[in-house]
Coordinates of C-alpha atoms and ligand atoms in Angstrom, one line a residue:
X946 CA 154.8 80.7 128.2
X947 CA 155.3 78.8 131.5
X948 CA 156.7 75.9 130.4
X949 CA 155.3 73.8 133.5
X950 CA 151.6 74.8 132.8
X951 CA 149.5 71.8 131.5
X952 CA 146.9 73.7 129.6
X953 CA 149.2 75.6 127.8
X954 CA 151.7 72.9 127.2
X955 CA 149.0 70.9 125.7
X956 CA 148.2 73.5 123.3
X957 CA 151.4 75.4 122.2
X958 CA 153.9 72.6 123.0
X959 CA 156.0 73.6 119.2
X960 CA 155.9 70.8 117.0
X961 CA 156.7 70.0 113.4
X962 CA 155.0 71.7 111.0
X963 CA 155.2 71.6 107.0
X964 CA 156.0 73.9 104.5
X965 CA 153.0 75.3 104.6
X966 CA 153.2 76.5 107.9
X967 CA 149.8 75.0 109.0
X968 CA 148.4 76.6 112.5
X969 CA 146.8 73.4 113.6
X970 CA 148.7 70.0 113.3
X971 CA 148.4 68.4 109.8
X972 CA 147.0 65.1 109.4
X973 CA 149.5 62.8 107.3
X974 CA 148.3 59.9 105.9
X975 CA 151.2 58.0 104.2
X976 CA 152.5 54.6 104.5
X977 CA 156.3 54.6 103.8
X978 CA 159.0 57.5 103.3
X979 CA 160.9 58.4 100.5
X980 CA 164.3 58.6 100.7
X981 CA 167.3 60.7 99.2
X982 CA 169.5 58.2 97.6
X983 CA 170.4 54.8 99.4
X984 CA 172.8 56.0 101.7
X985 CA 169.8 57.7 103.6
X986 CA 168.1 54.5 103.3
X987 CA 170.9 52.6 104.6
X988 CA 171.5 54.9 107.3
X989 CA 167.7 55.0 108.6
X990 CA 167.9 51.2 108.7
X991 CA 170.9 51.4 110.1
X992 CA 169.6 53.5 113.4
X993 CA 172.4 56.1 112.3
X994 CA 170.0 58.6 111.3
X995 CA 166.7 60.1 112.6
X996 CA 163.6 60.1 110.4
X997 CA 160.7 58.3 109.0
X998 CA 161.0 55.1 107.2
X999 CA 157.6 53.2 107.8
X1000 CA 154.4 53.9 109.7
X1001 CA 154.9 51.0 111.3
X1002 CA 157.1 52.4 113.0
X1003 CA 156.7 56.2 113.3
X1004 CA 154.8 58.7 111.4
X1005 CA 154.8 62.6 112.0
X1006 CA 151.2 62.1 114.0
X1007 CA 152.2 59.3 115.9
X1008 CA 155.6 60.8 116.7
X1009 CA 153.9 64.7 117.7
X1010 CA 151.3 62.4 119.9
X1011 CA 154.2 60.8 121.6
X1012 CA 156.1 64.1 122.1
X1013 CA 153.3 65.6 123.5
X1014 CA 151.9 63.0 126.2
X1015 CA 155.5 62.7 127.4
X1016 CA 155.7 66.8 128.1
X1017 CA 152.3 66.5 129.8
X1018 CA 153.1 63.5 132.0
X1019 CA 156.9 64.4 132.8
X1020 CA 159.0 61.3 131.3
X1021 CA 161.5 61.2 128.9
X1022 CA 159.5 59.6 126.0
X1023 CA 156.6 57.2 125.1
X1024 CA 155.1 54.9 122.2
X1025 CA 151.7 55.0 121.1
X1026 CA 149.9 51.8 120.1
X1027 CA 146.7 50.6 118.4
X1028 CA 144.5 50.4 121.6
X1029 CA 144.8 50.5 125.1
X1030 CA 145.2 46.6 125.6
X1031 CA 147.9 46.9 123.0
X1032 CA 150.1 49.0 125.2
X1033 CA 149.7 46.9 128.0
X1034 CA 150.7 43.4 126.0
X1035 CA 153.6 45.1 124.1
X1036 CA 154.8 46.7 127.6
X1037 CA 154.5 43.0 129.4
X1038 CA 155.9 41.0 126.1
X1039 CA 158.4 43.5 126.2
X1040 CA 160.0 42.8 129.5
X1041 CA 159.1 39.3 130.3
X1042 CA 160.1 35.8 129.6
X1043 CA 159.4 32.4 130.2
X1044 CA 159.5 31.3 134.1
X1045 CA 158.9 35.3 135.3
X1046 CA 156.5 37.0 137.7
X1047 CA 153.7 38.9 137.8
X1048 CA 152.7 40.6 141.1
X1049 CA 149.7 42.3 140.6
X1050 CA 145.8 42.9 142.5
X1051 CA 142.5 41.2 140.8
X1052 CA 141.2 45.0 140.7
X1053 CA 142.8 45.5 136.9
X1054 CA 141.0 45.8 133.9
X1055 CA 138.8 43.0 132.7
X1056 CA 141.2 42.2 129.8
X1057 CA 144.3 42.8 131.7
X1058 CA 143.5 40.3 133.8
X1059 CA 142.3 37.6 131.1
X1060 CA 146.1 38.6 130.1
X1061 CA 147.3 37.4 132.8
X1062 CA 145.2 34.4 133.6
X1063 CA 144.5 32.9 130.3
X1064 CA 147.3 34.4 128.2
X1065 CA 150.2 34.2 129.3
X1066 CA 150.4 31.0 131.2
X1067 CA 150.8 29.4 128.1
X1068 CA 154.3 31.2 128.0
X1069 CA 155.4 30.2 131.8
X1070 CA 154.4 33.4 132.8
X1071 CA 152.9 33.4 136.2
X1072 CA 151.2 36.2 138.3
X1073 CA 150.1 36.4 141.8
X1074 CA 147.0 38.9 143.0
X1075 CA 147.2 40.9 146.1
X1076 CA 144.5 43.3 147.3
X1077 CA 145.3 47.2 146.2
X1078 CA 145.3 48.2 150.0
X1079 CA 146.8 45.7 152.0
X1080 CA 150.6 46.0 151.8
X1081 CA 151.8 42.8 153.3
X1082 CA 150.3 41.3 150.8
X1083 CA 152.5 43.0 148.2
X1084 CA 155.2 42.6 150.3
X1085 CA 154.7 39.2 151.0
X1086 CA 154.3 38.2 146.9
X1087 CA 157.6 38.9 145.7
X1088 CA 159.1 36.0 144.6
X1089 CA 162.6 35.5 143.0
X1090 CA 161.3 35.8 139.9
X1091 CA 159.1 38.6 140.0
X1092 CA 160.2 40.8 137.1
X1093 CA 157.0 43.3 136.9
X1094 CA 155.0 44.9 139.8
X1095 CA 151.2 46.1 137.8
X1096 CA 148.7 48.3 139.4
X1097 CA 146.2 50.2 138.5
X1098 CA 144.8 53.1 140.5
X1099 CA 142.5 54.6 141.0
X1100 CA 140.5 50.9 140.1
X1101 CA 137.9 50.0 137.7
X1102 CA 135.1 49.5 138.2
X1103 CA 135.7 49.6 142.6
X1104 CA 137.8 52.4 142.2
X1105 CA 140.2 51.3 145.0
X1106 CA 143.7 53.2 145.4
X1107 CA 147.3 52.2 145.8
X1108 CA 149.8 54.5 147.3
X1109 CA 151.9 55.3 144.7
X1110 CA 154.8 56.5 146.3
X1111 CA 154.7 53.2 148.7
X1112 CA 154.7 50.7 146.4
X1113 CA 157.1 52.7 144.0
X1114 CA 159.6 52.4 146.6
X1115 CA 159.0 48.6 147.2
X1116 CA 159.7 47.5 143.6
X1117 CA 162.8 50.1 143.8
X1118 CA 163.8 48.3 146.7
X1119 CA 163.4 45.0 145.3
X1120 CA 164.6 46.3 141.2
X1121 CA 161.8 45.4 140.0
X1122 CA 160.3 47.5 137.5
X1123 CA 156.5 48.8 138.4
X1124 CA 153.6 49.3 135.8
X1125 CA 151.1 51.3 136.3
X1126 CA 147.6 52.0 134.2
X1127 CA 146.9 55.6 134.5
X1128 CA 143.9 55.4 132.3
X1129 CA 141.5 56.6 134.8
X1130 CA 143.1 59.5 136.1
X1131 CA 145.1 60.7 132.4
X1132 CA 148.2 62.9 133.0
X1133 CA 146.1 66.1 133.7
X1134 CA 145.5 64.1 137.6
X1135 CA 148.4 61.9 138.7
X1136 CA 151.7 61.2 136.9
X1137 CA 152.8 58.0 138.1
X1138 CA 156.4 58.3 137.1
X1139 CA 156.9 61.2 140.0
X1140 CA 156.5 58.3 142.4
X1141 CA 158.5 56.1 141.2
X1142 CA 156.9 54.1 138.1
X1143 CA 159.0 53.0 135.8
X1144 CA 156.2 53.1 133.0
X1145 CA 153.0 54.4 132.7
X1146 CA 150.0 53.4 130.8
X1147 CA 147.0 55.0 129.3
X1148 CA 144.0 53.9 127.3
X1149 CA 143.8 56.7 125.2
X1150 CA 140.5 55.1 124.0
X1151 CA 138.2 56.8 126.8
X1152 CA 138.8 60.2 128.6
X1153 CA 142.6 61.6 126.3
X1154 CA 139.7 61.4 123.4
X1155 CA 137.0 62.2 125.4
X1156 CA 134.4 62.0 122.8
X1157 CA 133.9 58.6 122.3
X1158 CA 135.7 58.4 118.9
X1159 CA 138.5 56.4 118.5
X1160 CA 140.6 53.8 120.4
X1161 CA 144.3 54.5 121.3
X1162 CA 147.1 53.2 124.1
X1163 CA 150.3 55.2 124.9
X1164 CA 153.4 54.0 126.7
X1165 CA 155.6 56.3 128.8
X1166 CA 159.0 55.9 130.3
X1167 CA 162.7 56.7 130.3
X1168 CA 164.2 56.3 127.2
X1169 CA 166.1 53.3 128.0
X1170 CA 163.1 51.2 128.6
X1171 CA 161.1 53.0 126.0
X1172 CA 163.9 52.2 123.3
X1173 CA 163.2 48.5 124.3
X1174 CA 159.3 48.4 123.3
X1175 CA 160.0 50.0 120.1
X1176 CA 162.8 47.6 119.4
X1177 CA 159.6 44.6 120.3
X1178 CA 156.7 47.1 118.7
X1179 CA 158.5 48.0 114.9
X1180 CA 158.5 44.3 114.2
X1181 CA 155.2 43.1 116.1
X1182 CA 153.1 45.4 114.7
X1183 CA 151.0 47.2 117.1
X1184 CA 151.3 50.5 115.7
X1185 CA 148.8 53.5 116.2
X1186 CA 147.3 54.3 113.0
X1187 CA 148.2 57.9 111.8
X1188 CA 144.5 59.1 111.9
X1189 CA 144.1 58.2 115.2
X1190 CA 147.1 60.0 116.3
X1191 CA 145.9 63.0 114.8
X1192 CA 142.5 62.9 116.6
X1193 CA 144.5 62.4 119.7
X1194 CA 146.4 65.1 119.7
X1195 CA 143.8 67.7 118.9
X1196 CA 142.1 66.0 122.1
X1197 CA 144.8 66.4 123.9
X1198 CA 144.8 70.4 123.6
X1199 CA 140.6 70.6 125.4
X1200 CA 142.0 67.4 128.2
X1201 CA 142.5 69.8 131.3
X1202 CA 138.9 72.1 130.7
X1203 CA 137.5 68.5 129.9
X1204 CA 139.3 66.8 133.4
X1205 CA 137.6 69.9 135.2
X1206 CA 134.0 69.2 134.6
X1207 CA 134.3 65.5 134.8
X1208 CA 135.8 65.6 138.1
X1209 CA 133.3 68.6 139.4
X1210 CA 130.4 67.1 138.0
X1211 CA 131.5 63.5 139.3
X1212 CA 132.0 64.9 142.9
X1213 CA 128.7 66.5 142.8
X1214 CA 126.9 63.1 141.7
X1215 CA 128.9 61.2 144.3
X1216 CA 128.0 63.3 146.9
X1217 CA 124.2 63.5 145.8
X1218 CA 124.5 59.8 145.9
X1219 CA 126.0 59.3 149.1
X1220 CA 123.1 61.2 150.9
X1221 CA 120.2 59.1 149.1
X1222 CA 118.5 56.5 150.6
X1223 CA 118.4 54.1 148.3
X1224 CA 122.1 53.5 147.8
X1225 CA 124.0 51.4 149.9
X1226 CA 127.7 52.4 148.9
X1227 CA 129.1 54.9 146.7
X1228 CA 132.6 55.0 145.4
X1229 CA 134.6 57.8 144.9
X1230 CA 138.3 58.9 145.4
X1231 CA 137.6 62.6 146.8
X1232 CA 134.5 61.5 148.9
X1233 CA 136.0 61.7 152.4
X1234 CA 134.4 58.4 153.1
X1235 CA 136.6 56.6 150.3
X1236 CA 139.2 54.2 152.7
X1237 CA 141.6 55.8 151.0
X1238 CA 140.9 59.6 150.7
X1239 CA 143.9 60.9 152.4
X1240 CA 146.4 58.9 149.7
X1241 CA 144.0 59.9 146.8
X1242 CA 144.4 63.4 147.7
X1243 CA 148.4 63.2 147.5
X1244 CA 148.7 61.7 144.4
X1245 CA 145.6 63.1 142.6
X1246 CA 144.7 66.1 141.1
X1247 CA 141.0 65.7 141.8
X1248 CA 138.7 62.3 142.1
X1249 CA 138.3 61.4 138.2
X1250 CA 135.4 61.4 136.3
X1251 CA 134.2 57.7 137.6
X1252 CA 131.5 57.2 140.2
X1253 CA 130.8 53.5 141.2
X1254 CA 127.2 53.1 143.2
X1255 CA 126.1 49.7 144.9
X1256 CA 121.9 49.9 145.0
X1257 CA 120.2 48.0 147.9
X1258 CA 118.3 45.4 146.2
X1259 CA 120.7 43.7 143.8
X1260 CA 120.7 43.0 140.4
X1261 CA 117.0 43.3 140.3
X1262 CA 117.3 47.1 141.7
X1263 CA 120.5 47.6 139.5
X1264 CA 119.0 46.6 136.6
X1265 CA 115.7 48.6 136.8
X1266 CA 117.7 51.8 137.6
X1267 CA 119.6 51.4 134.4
X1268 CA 116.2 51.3 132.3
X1269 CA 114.8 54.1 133.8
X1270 CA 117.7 56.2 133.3
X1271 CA 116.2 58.8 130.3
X1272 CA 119.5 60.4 129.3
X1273 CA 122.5 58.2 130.6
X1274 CA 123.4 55.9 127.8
X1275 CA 124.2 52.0 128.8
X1276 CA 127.5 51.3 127.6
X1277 CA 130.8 49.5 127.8
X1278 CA 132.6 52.6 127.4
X1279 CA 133.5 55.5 129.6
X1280 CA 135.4 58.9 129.8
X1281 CA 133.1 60.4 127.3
X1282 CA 131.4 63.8 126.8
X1283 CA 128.2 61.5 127.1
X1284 CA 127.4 59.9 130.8
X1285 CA 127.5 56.3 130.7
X1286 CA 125.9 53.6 133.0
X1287 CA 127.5 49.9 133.1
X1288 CA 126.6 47.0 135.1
X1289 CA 130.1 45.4 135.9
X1290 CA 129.3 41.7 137.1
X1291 CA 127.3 40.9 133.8
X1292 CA 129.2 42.8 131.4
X1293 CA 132.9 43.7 132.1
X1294 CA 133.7 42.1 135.1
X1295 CA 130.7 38.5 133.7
X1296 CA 133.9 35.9 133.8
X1297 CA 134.8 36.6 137.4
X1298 CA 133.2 34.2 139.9
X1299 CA 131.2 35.9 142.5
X1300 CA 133.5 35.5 144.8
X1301 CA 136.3 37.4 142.4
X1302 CA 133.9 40.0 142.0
X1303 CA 132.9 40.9 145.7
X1304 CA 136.8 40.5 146.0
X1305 CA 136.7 43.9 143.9
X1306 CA 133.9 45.4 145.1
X1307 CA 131.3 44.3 142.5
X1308 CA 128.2 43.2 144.3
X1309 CA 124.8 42.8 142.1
X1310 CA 123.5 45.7 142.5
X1311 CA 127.1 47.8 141.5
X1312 CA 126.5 50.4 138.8
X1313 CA 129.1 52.2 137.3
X1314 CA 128.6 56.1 136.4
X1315 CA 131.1 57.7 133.6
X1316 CA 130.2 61.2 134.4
X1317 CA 130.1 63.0 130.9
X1318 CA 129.9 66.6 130.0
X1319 CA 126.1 67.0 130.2
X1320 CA 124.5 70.0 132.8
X1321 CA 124.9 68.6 136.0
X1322 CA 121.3 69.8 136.8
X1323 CA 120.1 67.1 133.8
X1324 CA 123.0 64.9 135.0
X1325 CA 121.2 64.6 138.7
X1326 CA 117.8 64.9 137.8
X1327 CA 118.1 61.4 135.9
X1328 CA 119.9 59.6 138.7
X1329 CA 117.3 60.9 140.9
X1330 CA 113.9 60.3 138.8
X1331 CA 115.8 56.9 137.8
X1332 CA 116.2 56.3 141.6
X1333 CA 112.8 57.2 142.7
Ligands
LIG497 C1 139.6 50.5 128.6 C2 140.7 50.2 129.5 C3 141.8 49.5 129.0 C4 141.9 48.9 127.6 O1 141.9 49.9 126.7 P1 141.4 49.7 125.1 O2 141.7 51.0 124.5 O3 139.9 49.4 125.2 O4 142.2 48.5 124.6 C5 142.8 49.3 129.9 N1 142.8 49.7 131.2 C6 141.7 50.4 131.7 C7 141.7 50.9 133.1 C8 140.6 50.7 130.8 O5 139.6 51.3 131.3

């Protein structure tokens, strides 16, 4: 077994197994742990000793989830939480306090940046936004109290790119400790922490499950900063639920064949996109005509599973090529096995001003494609007759 090999890390990476010596992992559902006498009790409490005490704060699932998305991603350890969202705020409530810095770019997740703008200024937490490819701007932003540097690349929905290395080396420079949401690309495409992260972020919630099931976030770091978010997650409460871990975990073992198709599939819709007449821009991070191909291609695997198409015609033109699409399903969701269309500036991205939105790339008429597991021949011939 070569121990570097994604696939087969993701499948025989050697885990825990019970008595009964199951050949898939076992599901445990169980609240609390027993223990020996109370000097086992005292000495979990105590730290002294490894093992379960509480699902709250680790279970066997939760714990083989963790174990495994660390091997896959290269860092020393992780924590999994309840959802995506979850992971960020524990991450963020973890590290900051009152009078810090956020230096960030408007092109985050819709939530992420309500975090930011209605959330946490109640706590003196402030943030500034600079855009994902102009540097100066992210030079220019650090303040004195900057404590956290947060990007997300590639974007969603504009699926802009930062260089990873670059701005690793800024908030290295600067010790200040960079963030980065790797939902997009998972740990099968780009592992942040090579370039410098110091903790990387996933909603597990769309392509790790891939199918649309469950929701999921998981946190991954050194062991010194991860030892701090457990010490804020045991007694906050956002723990992953068992069951969830479990069903995470078995996706896990089908993410790289699952990464391939996306990402083929995608490339093939963006290119069939590009070429049609009707379509004004199309987004995507191996299209040669993405601004930032050449940085997309050193730090990705391959372009993602996420196509983002502006229509000529706006909202009107947007709207009517999401009705006529037969099989694409119109959803808030993506990284599933089904392909998913979304109208960003009145759904996702609706509490952005207009001016916000063209900030990110969202004009009227921006559609964007979660390119599922479909044929691509089906895949195309619904863009196309929903085009026409
Ligand atoms: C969906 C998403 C999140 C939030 O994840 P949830 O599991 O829905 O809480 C965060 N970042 C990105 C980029 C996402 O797409």
């Amino acid at each position: 077994m070569q121990e570097d090999n994604f696939e087969t890390l993701a499948i025989r990476l050697q885990t825990e197994r019970s008595q009964y010596k199951e050949h898939s992992v076992p599901l445990y559902l169980t609240s609390s742990y027993k223990f020996d006498d109370s000097e086992e009790m005292r000495a979990l409490f105590a730290n002294e000793k490894e093992g379960n005490v509480y699902s709250r704060y680790a279970n066997p699932n939760t714990s083989e989830l963790i174990e495994k998305m660390a091997a896959l991603e290269g860092a020393e350890t992780g924590w999994v939480t309840a959802t995506g969202m979850a992971a960020i705020f524990t991450t963020f409530a973890t590290f900051l306090s009152a009078g810090d810095h956020i230096l960030s770019s408007r092109s985050v997740f819709g939530s992420s940046h309500q975090l930011l703008n209605g959330i946490f200024p109640k706590w003196n937490i402030s943030y500034t936004y600079a855009d994902l490819d102009k540097k100066e701007q992210w030079e220019n932003g650090i303040q004195a109290n900057t404590k956290v540097i947060f990007v997300e690349t590639p974007s969603n929905p504009g699926i802009d790119i930062i260089d990873l290395e670059w701005i690793g080396q800024l908030a290295k420079k600067h010790g200040i400790l960079l963030i980065v949401d790797n939902c997009f690309a998972t740990p099968y495409l780009q592992q942040p922490l090579k370039y410098g992260a110091d903790i990387s972020i996933h909603s597990a919630t769309k392509f790790i499950d891939g199918q649309g099931r469950t929701l999921g976030g998981v946190i991954l770091g050194s062991d010194k900063l991860i030892r701090q978010i457990e010490g804020f997650a045991r007694h906050s409460g956002p723990a992953m639920s068992p069951f969830n871990a479990w069903i995470l975990s078995k996706s896990l073992e089908t993410l790289a064949v699952r990464m391939d198709r996306h990402c083929e599939s995608a490339l093939k819709v963006a290119e069939f996109l590009e070429a049609h007449a009707k379509v004004k821009q199309v987004r995507y991070p191996f299209l040669p005509s993405h601004p930032q191909y050449d940085i997309a291609k050193k730090q990705m695997k391959l372009g993602g599973g996420i196509v983002t198409l502006t229509i000529n015609g706006g909202v009107k033109a947007a709207g009517s090529f999401m009705d006529k699409l037969k099989m694409f399903s119109i959803s808030a969701n993506l990284g599933d096995t089904r392909s998913i269309a979304t109208h960003p500036a009145t759904s996702t991205h609706a509490k952005l001003t207009e001016e916000e939105r063209l900030q990110v790339g969202i004009e009227q008429g921006t559609v964007r494609l979660s390119i599922g597991l479909e044929h691509i021949n089906d895949i195309i011939a619904d863009i196309e007759q929903a085009l026409s």
